[in-house]
């Protein structure tokens, strides 16, 4: 699970924006992606079946993480 959703920086984080793009999610043009976190570790899970392959991108470690549960919902 991506730790970004419980981070205070989720709304302005460049790494989270990259993860959203990789998930083909809409990225708000109004978002100010001005925060660049340090020492991040992204885990990419590969789910493959006979006909397709899906990549799941999750940020699992970040030195800039500041816990604020549910901040992404606001």
Tab-separated table of C-alpha atoms in Angstrom:
chain	number	residue	atom	x	y	z
A	1	UNK	CA	0.000	0.000	0.000
A	2	UNK	CA	1.259	3.455	-0.887
A	3	UNK	CA	2.123	5.420	2.254
A	4	UNK	CA	1.398	8.692	0.447
A	5	UNK	CA	-2.287	8.695	1.351
A	6	UNK	CA	-1.454	9.288	5.015
A	7	UNK	CA	1.225	11.908	4.433
A	8	UNK	CA	0.893	15.629	5.034
A	9	UNK	CA	2.750	16.329	1.767
A	10	UNK	CA	0.502	14.258	-0.534
A	11	UNK	CA	-1.135	17.260	-2.217
A	12	UNK	CA	2.083	18.936	-3.353
A	13	UNK	CA	4.490	15.995	-3.713
A	14	UNK	CA	6.282	15.398	-7.010
A	15	UNK	CA	6.738	11.676	-6.309
A	16	UNK	CA	3.024	11.180	-5.623
A	17	UNK	CA	2.218	12.946	-8.903
A	18	UNK	CA	4.502	10.499	-10.733
A	19	UNK	CA	2.734	7.563	-9.085
A	20	UNK	CA	-0.675	8.964	-10.107
A	21	UNK	CA	0.504	9.285	-13.707
A	22	UNK	CA	1.769	5.684	-13.682
A	23	UNK	CA	-1.682	4.571	-12.469
A	24	UNK	CA	-3.297	6.525	-15.329
A	25	UNK	CA	-5.059	8.743	-12.794
A	26	UNK	CA	-6.135	12.267	-13.577
A	27	UNK	CA	-3.724	14.823	-12.134
A	28	UNK	CA	-5.227	18.187	-11.308
A	29	UNK	CA	-3.699	21.006	-13.296
A	30	UNK	CA	-4.276	23.209	-10.235
A	31	UNK	CA	-2.055	21.071	-8.016
A	32	UNK	CA	1.176	22.693	-6.900
A	33	UNK	CA	3.714	19.877	-7.129
A	34	UNK	CA	6.440	21.833	-5.424
A	35	UNK	CA	7.606	19.395	-2.768
A	36	UNK	CA	10.358	16.927	-3.653
A	37	UNK	CA	10.761	14.282	-0.933
A	38	UNK	CA	14.071	12.740	0.017
A	39	UNK	CA	15.134	9.106	0.135
A	40	UNK	CA	12.070	7.555	-1.434
A	41	UNK	CA	11.620	3.890	-2.240
A	42	UNK	CA	9.010	2.920	-4.826
A	43	UNK	CA	7.939	-0.699	-5.062
A	44	UNK	CA	6.599	-1.864	-8.409
A	45	UNK	CA	4.520	-5.040	-8.336
A	46	UNK	CA	3.996	-6.876	-11.600
A	47	UNK	CA	0.670	-8.673	-11.960
A	48	UNK	CA	0.529	-10.789	-15.070
A	49	UNK	CA	-1.938	-13.237	-16.512
A	50	UNK	CA	-2.147	-14.931	-19.868
A	51	UNK	CA	-3.420	-11.844	-21.711
A	52	UNK	CA	-2.174	-8.785	-19.858
A	53	UNK	CA	0.281	-7.306	-17.446
A	54	UNK	CA	-0.433	-4.635	-14.833
A	55	UNK	CA	2.113	-2.604	-12.887
A	56	UNK	CA	1.203	-1.448	-9.373
A	57	UNK	CA	3.323	1.459	-8.128
A	58	UNK	CA	3.547	2.077	-4.362
A	59	UNK	CA	5.727	4.398	-2.346
A	60	UNK	CA	6.801	2.243	0.595
A	61	UNK	CA	9.515	4.358	2.189
A	62	UNK	CA	10.131	8.093	2.338
A	63	UNK	CA	12.371	10.104	4.653
A	64	UNK	CA	10.068	13.122	4.241
A	65	UNK	CA	6.939	11.269	5.379
A	66	UNK	CA	4.888	13.211	7.948
A	67	UNK	CA	1.907	11.217	9.159
A	68	UNK	CA	-1.476	12.869	8.834
A	69	UNK	CA	-4.047	10.069	8.334
A	70	UNK	CA	-6.708	10.772	5.717
A	71	UNK	CA	-5.139	14.082	4.567
A	72	UNK	CA	-5.625	13.108	0.912
A	73	UNK	CA	-9.427	12.996	1.451
A	74	UNK	CA	-9.702	16.693	2.325
